[in-house]
mmCIF file of C-alpha atoms in Angstrom:
data_model
loop_
_atom_site.group_PDB
_atom_site.id
_atom_site.type_symbol
_atom_site.label_atom_id
_atom_site.label_comp_id
_atom_site.label_asym_id
_atom_site.label_seq_id
_atom_site.Cartn_x
_atom_site.Cartn_y
_atom_site.Cartn_z
ATOM 1 C CA UNK M 22 -81.454 92.163 73.957
ATOM 2 C CA UNK M 23 -84.563 94.159 74.670
ATOM 3 C CA UNK M 24 -87.316 95.214 72.385
ATOM 4 C CA UNK M 25 -90.345 97.951 73.311
ATOM 5 C CA UNK M 26 -92.718 99.618 71.239
ATOM 6 C CA UNK M 27 -91.494 102.823 71.349
ATOM 7 C CA UNK M 28 -93.298 106.065 70.961
ATOM 8 C CA UNK M 29 -92.614 109.355 71.191
ATOM 9 C CA UNK M 30 -90.190 110.723 73.846
ATOM 10 C CA UNK M 31 -92.915 113.034 75.092
ATOM 11 C CA UNK M 32 -94.874 111.280 77.310
ATOM 12 C CA UNK M 33 -92.145 108.373 78.268
ATOM 13 C CA UNK M 34 -93.045 104.872 80.045
ATOM 14 C CA UNK M 35 -91.699 103.037 82.588
ATOM 15 C CA UNK M 36 -91.052 100.251 80.339
ATOM 16 C CA UNK M 37 -87.763 101.844 78.597
ATOM 17 C CA UNK M 38 -85.978 99.665 77.014
ATOM 18 C CA UNK M 39 -83.244 101.281 77.483
ATOM 19 C CA UNK M 40 -83.615 101.737 81.801
ATOM 20 C CA UNK M 41 -84.866 97.735 81.020
ATOM 21 C CA UNK M 42 -81.188 96.974 79.502
ATOM 22 C CA UNK M 43 -79.399 99.021 82.012
ATOM 23 C CA UNK M 44 -80.567 97.302 85.074
ATOM 24 C CA UNK M 45 -79.161 93.216 83.765
ATOM 25 C CA UNK M 46 -76.267 95.225 82.783
ATOM 26 C CA UNK M 47 -75.728 96.312 86.546
ATOM 27 C CA UNK M 48 -76.480 93.441 87.580
ATOM 28 C CA UNK M 49 -74.218 90.815 85.686
ATOM 29 C CA UNK M 50 -71.416 93.860 86.666
ATOM 30 C CA UNK M 51 -71.983 92.207 90.050
ATOM 31 C CA UNK M 52 -71.300 88.720 89.490
ATOM 32 C CA UNK M 53 -68.474 86.438 89.194
ATOM 33 C CA UNK M 54 -68.311 82.657 88.265
ATOM 34 C CA UNK M 55 -67.038 80.742 90.649
ATOM 35 C CA UNK M 56 -62.947 79.905 90.670
ATOM 36 C CA UNK M 57 -62.386 76.701 88.431
ATOM 37 C CA UNK M 58 -58.500 76.317 88.129
ATOM 38 C CA UNK M 59 -57.397 73.513 85.153
ATOM 39 C CA UNK M 60 -54.497 71.695 85.415
ATOM 40 C CA UNK M 61 -52.188 75.036 83.830
ATOM 41 C CA UNK M 62 -53.151 77.526 85.968
ATOM 42 C CA UNK M 63 -52.888 76.052 89.291
ATOM 43 C CA UNK M 64 -49.373 75.059 88.326
ATOM 44 C CA UNK M 65 -49.594 78.995 87.289
ATOM 45 C CA UNK M 66 -50.523 79.597 90.425
ATOM 46 C CA UNK M 67 -47.985 77.212 92.518
ATOM 47 C CA UNK M 68 -44.759 78.675 90.257
ATOM 48 C CA UNK M 69 -46.269 82.255 91.379
ATOM 49 C CA UNK M 70 -46.142 82.016 94.851
ATOM 50 C CA UNK M 71 -42.585 81.114 95.575
ATOM 51 C CA UNK M 72 -41.720 84.453 93.328
ATOM 52 C CA UNK M 73 -44.059 86.338 95.640
ATOM 53 C CA UNK M 74 -43.227 87.191 99.265
ATOM 54 C CA UNK M 75 -46.188 87.295 102.626
ATOM 55 C CA UNK M 76 -49.963 87.853 101.819
ATOM 56 C CA UNK M 77 -49.933 87.252 98.451
ATOM 57 C CA UNK M 78 -47.106 84.660 98.415
ATOM 58 C CA UNK M 79 -49.832 82.681 100.695
ATOM 59 C CA UNK M 80 -53.241 83.696 98.647
ATOM 60 C CA UNK M 81 -51.749 82.756 95.557
ATOM 61 C CA UNK M 82 -50.812 78.836 97.081
ATOM 62 C CA UNK M 83 -54.088 78.510 99.449
ATOM 63 C CA UNK M 84 -55.825 79.667 95.948
ATOM 64 C CA UNK M 85 -54.741 76.301 94.467
ATOM 65 C CA UNK M 86 -55.967 73.735 97.595
ATOM 66 C CA UNK M 87 -59.596 72.743 97.736
ATOM 67 C CA UNK M 88 -62.287 75.337 98.699
ATOM 68 C CA UNK M 89 -59.999 78.616 98.710
ATOM 69 C CA UNK M 90 -61.266 81.666 101.428
ATOM 70 C CA UNK M 91 -63.899 83.559 100.093
ATOM 71 C CA UNK M 92 -61.142 86.653 101.221
ATOM 72 C CA UNK M 93 -58.021 84.521 99.631
ATOM 73 C CA UNK M 94 -61.149 84.562 96.357
ATOM 74 C CA UNK M 95 -60.965 88.364 96.841
ATOM 75 C CA UNK M 96 -57.903 89.729 97.772
ATOM 76 C CA UNK M 97 -56.966 88.011 94.453
ATOM 77 C CA UNK M 98 -60.170 89.802 92.363
ATOM 78 C CA UNK M 99 -57.864 93.384 92.688
ATOM 79 C CA UNK M 100 -55.204 91.454 89.917
ATOM 80 C CA UNK M 101 -57.722 91.710 86.623
ATOM 81 C CA UNK M 102 -54.370 89.246 85.528
ATOM 82 C CA UNK M 103 -55.626 86.227 88.507
ATOM 83 C CA UNK M 104 -59.546 87.424 88.083
ATOM 84 C CA UNK M 105 -59.765 85.972 84.387
ATOM 85 C CA UNK M 106 -57.039 83.323 85.141
ATOM 86 C CA UNK M 107 -59.203 81.961 88.076
ATOM 87 C CA UNK M 108 -62.473 81.060 85.944
ATOM 88 C CA UNK M 109 -64.803 81.990 83.001
ATOM 89 C CA UNK M 110 -65.576 86.011 82.433
ATOM 90 C CA UNK M 111 -68.106 87.681 81.131
ATOM 91 C CA UNK M 112 -68.363 91.460 80.347
ATOM 92 C CA UNK M 113 -70.394 94.005 78.257
ATOM 93 C CA UNK M 114 -67.951 95.330 75.971
ATOM 94 C CA UNK M 115 -71.059 97.456 73.304
ATOM 95 C CA UNK M 116 -73.729 98.682 73.096
ATOM 96 C CA UNK M 117 -76.633 100.223 71.528
ATOM 97 C CA UNK M 118 -80.355 101.408 71.332
ATOM 98 C CA UNK M 119 -82.283 103.379 70.211
ATOM 99 C CA UNK M 120 -83.432 105.506 66.335
ATOM 100 C CA UNK M 121 -83.967 109.117 67.639
ATOM 101 C CA UNK M 122 -83.332 111.243 70.243
ATOM 102 C CA UNK M 123 -86.679 112.648 70.358
ATOM 103 C CA UNK M 124 -87.807 109.021 70.659
ATOM 104 C CA UNK M 125 -88.633 106.082 73.103
ATOM 105 C CA UNK M 126 -86.694 103.051 72.194
ATOM 106 C CA UNK M 127 -87.563 99.939 70.617
ATOM 107 C CA UNK M 128 -84.496 98.106 70.821
ATOM 108 C CA UNK M 129 -81.602 97.983 73.296
ATOM 109 C CA UNK M 130 -78.373 95.673 72.379
ATOM 110 C CA UNK M 131 -75.212 95.055 74.760
ATOM 111 C CA UNK M 132 -72.417 93.286 73.243
ATOM 112 C CA UNK M 133 -71.506 90.481 76.125
ATOM 113 C CA UNK M 134 -67.992 89.050 75.802
ATOM 114 C CA UNK M 135 -67.131 85.689 77.177
ATOM 115 C CA UNK M 136 -63.825 84.051 77.753
ATOM 116 C CA UNK M 137 -64.674 80.368 78.907
ATOM 117 C CA UNK M 138 -61.719 78.027 80.671
ATOM 118 C CA UNK M 139 -61.646 74.797 78.257
ATOM 119 C CA UNK M 140 -63.870 72.475 78.358
ATOM 120 C CA UNK M 141 -66.537 74.846 79.360
ATOM 121 C CA UNK M 142 -70.560 74.472 77.994
ATOM 122 C CA UNK M 143 -71.041 77.155 76.723
ATOM 123 C CA UNK M 144 -75.271 77.314 76.047
ATOM 124 C CA UNK M 145 -74.463 76.439 80.070
ATOM 125 C CA UNK M 146 -72.251 79.832 80.495
ATOM 126 C CA UNK M 147 -76.055 81.267 78.571
ATOM 127 C CA UNK M 148 -77.673 79.682 80.565
ATOM 128 C CA UNK M 149 -76.065 81.378 83.874
ATOM 129 C CA UNK M 150 -76.631 85.085 81.817
ATOM 130 C CA UNK M 151 -79.614 85.053 81.673
ATOM 131 C CA UNK M 152 -80.397 83.656 85.163
ATOM 132 C CA UNK M 153 -77.403 87.164 86.561
ATOM 133 C CA UNK M 154 -80.014 89.452 84.193
ATOM 134 C CA UNK M 155 -82.889 88.101 85.888
ATOM 135 C CA UNK M 156 -85.462 89.591 83.390
ATOM 136 C CA UNK M 157 -87.625 87.652 80.450
ATOM 137 C CA UNK M 158 -87.585 90.534 78.650
ATOM 138 C CA UNK M 159 -83.753 90.430 78.536
ATOM 139 C CA UNK M 160 -83.121 88.175 75.732
ATOM 140 C CA UNK M 161 -79.708 86.450 75.770
ATOM 141 C CA UNK M 162 -78.631 84.780 72.461
ATOM 142 C CA UNK M 163 -75.464 82.985 71.299
ATOM 143 C CA UNK M 164 -74.053 86.255 68.673
ATOM 144 C CA UNK M 165 -71.854 83.372 67.190
ATOM 145 C CA UNK M 166 -71.213 79.311 67.409
ATOM 146 C CA UNK M 167 -68.568 79.016 69.691
ATOM 147 C CA UNK M 168 -66.070 76.425 69.342
ATOM 148 C CA UNK M 169 -65.163 75.198 72.293
ATOM 149 C CA UNK M 170 -61.887 72.768 72.585
ATOM 150 C CA UNK M 171 -59.787 70.930 75.210
ATOM 151 C CA UNK M 172 -57.538 71.929 77.486
ATOM 152 C CA UNK M 173 -53.715 70.609 76.589
ATOM 153 C CA UNK M 174 -51.439 69.000 79.607
ATOM 154 C CA UNK M 175 -49.007 70.137 80.788
ATOM 155 C CA UNK M 176 -45.644 68.461 79.589
ATOM 156 C CA UNK M 177 -42.592 68.783 81.865
ATOM 157 C CA UNK M 178 -40.582 67.253 79.109
ATOM 158 C CA UNK M 179 -41.253 70.459 77.591
ATOM 159 C CA UNK M 180 -40.680 72.364 80.446
ATOM 160 C CA UNK M 181 -37.340 71.202 81.360
ATOM 161 C CA UNK M 182 -36.263 71.683 77.843
ATOM 162 C CA UNK M 183 -38.309 75.772 77.637
ATOM 163 C CA UNK M 184 -36.141 76.199 81.529
ATOM 164 C CA UNK M 185 -32.881 75.266 80.173
ATOM 165 C CA UNK M 186 -33.106 76.532 77.304
ATOM 166 C CA UNK M 187 -34.025 80.058 79.232
ATOM 167 C CA UNK M 188 -31.259 79.763 81.782
ATOM 168 C CA UNK M 189 -29.079 79.344 79.260
ATOM 169 C CA UNK M 190 -30.068 82.623 77.423
ATOM 170 C CA UNK M 191 -31.457 84.662 80.455
ATOM 171 C CA UNK M 192 -29.914 83.195 83.730
ATOM 172 C CA UNK M 193 -32.731 83.806 86.603
ATOM 173 C CA UNK M 194 -35.578 84.457 84.609
ATOM 174 C CA UNK M 195 -38.816 82.522 85.995
ATOM 175 C CA UNK M 196 -40.417 79.742 83.457
ATOM 176 C CA UNK M 197 -43.418 78.346 84.283
ATOM 177 C CA UNK M 198 -46.840 77.277 81.959
ATOM 178 C CA UNK M 199 -49.291 80.104 81.705
ATOM 179 C CA UNK M 200 -53.047 80.110 80.063
ATOM 180 C CA UNK M 201 -53.538 82.969 78.842
ATOM 181 C CA UNK M 202 -56.990 84.128 78.651
ATOM 182 C CA UNK M 203 -57.201 85.380 74.951
ATOM 183 C CA UNK M 204 -57.560 82.657 72.102
ATOM 184 C CA UNK M 205 -55.640 81.411 68.979
ATOM 185 C CA UNK M 206 -56.024 78.725 66.180
ATOM 186 C CA UNK M 207 -54.818 76.424 68.336
ATOM 187 C CA UNK M 208 -58.308 76.127 68.721
ATOM 188 C CA UNK M 209 -59.276 73.790 65.923
ATOM 189 C CA UNK M 210 -55.683 71.608 66.927
ATOM 190 C CA UNK M 211 -56.980 71.308 70.056
ATOM 191 C CA UNK M 212 -60.356 69.856 69.075
ATOM 192 C CA UNK M 213 -58.971 67.799 66.118
ATOM 193 C CA UNK M 214 -56.453 65.816 69.699
ATOM 194 C CA UNK M 215 -53.231 67.668 69.093
ATOM 195 C CA UNK M 216 -51.915 69.119 72.421
ATOM 196 C CA UNK M 217 -50.608 73.155 71.230
ATOM 197 C CA UNK M 218 -48.751 75.500 73.533
ATOM 198 C CA UNK M 219 -47.790 78.617 72.231
ATOM 199 C CA UNK M 220 -44.221 79.710 73.414
ATOM 200 C CA UNK M 221 -43.014 83.511 73.344
ATOM 201 C CA UNK M 222 -39.272 84.471 74.036
ATOM 202 C CA UNK M 223 -39.633 87.678 73.135
ATOM 203 C CA UNK M 224 -39.208 90.746 76.053
ATOM 204 C CA UNK M 225 -41.241 93.316 76.154
ATOM 205 C CA UNK M 226 -41.835 96.524 78.147
ATOM 206 C CA UNK M 227 -44.217 96.398 80.935
ATOM 207 C CA UNK M 228 -45.181 99.587 81.326
ATOM 208 C CA UNK M 229 -45.330 99.885 77.520
ATOM 209 C CA UNK M 230 -47.386 97.694 75.864
ATOM 210 C CA UNK M 231 -48.221 98.404 72.078
ATOM 211 C CA UNK M 232 -50.655 94.954 71.592
ATOM 212 C CA UNK M 233 -52.995 95.193 69.015
ATOM 213 C CA UNK M 234 -51.866 99.092 68.511
ATOM 214 C CA UNK M 235 -51.512 100.574 65.361
ATOM 215 C CA UNK M 236 -47.435 101.454 66.804
ATOM 216 C CA UNK M 237 -47.335 98.046 67.805
ATOM 217 C CA UNK M 238 -43.477 96.766 67.227
ATOM 218 C CA UNK M 239 -40.455 94.880 69.235
ATOM 219 C CA UNK M 240 -37.414 96.022 69.838
ATOM 220 C CA UNK M 241 -34.408 94.586 67.332
ATOM 221 C CA UNK M 242 -32.395 93.508 69.918
ATOM 222 C CA UNK M 243 -35.603 91.120 71.683
ATOM 223 C CA UNK M 244 -36.195 90.261 68.304
ATOM 224 C CA UNK M 245 -33.153 88.741 66.923
ATOM 225 C CA UNK M 246 -33.030 86.165 70.945
ATOM 226 C CA UNK M 247 -36.607 85.448 70.853
ATOM 227 C CA UNK M 248 -35.117 84.149 66.952
ATOM 228 C CA UNK M 249 -32.043 82.476 68.830
ATOM 229 C CA UNK M 250 -34.438 80.827 71.307
ATOM 230 C CA UNK M 251 -36.551 78.986 69.128
ATOM 231 C CA UNK M 252 -33.930 78.213 66.926
ATOM 232 C CA UNK M 253 -32.389 76.547 70.055
ATOM 233 C CA UNK M 254 -35.657 75.376 71.387
ATOM 234 C CA UNK M 255 -36.580 73.212 68.142
ATOM 235 C CA UNK M 256 -33.549 71.686 67.646
ATOM 236 C CA UNK M 257 -33.991 70.314 70.680
ATOM 237 C CA UNK M 258 -36.962 68.706 70.389
ATOM 238 C CA UNK M 259 -35.943 67.870 66.965
ATOM 239 C CA UNK M 260 -33.523 65.410 68.004
ATOM 240 C CA UNK M 261 -31.473 67.937 65.529
ATOM 241 C CA UNK M 262 -27.993 68.699 66.248
ATOM 242 C CA UNK M 263 -26.675 71.894 65.664
ATOM 243 C CA UNK M 264 -24.204 73.075 62.779
ATOM 244 C CA UNK M 265 -21.382 74.800 63.127
#
């Protein structure tokens, strides 16, 4: 947020709240948090590297090693998904400024949406943003109270069960651990010391993603296949036998 005394637009001054905020946002747009992998993301990149070829396969494997080359990071950064998997992210998503078209703005505000890796310190990220915008006239505050939680460990026994059932239902399909770059209610369980894992066996069209849209949907065949997968999985981890 930037605040200013304002005034009439017929007498503009250089210290405009909108200009000042925009300058800070431009500096933020040029900033990337450093690469920091978790147990899950390291396993993810190693697994995906085995499915790719050439430079991409080499880069996916190289990113899992200590101190990866800057050129490797730059190439993987071109993929928004890989970019988000490798670090904390903060991006401007909303702007509000001014109160009348013939008045100098007294207030300019930007909303910055941050996605933090498990175990990261929200206050440390806020201080980083404060440093990046590099202007004491821009107040950087948290809009709400973050609820950080630890990462759930990768469970080889669960992965083996998932891989077995996946191979039975869809032979040749890749199974790998992924750290989703969004949030879930699992945060509350993890904060209580209960590991949480998300598992989706519902396939969709990669070229027709409708998540959160008014027409969000899944195919009928894919839905029932997902139900069957979960039935088999729950039986396997619960030790039950299927009744025929």
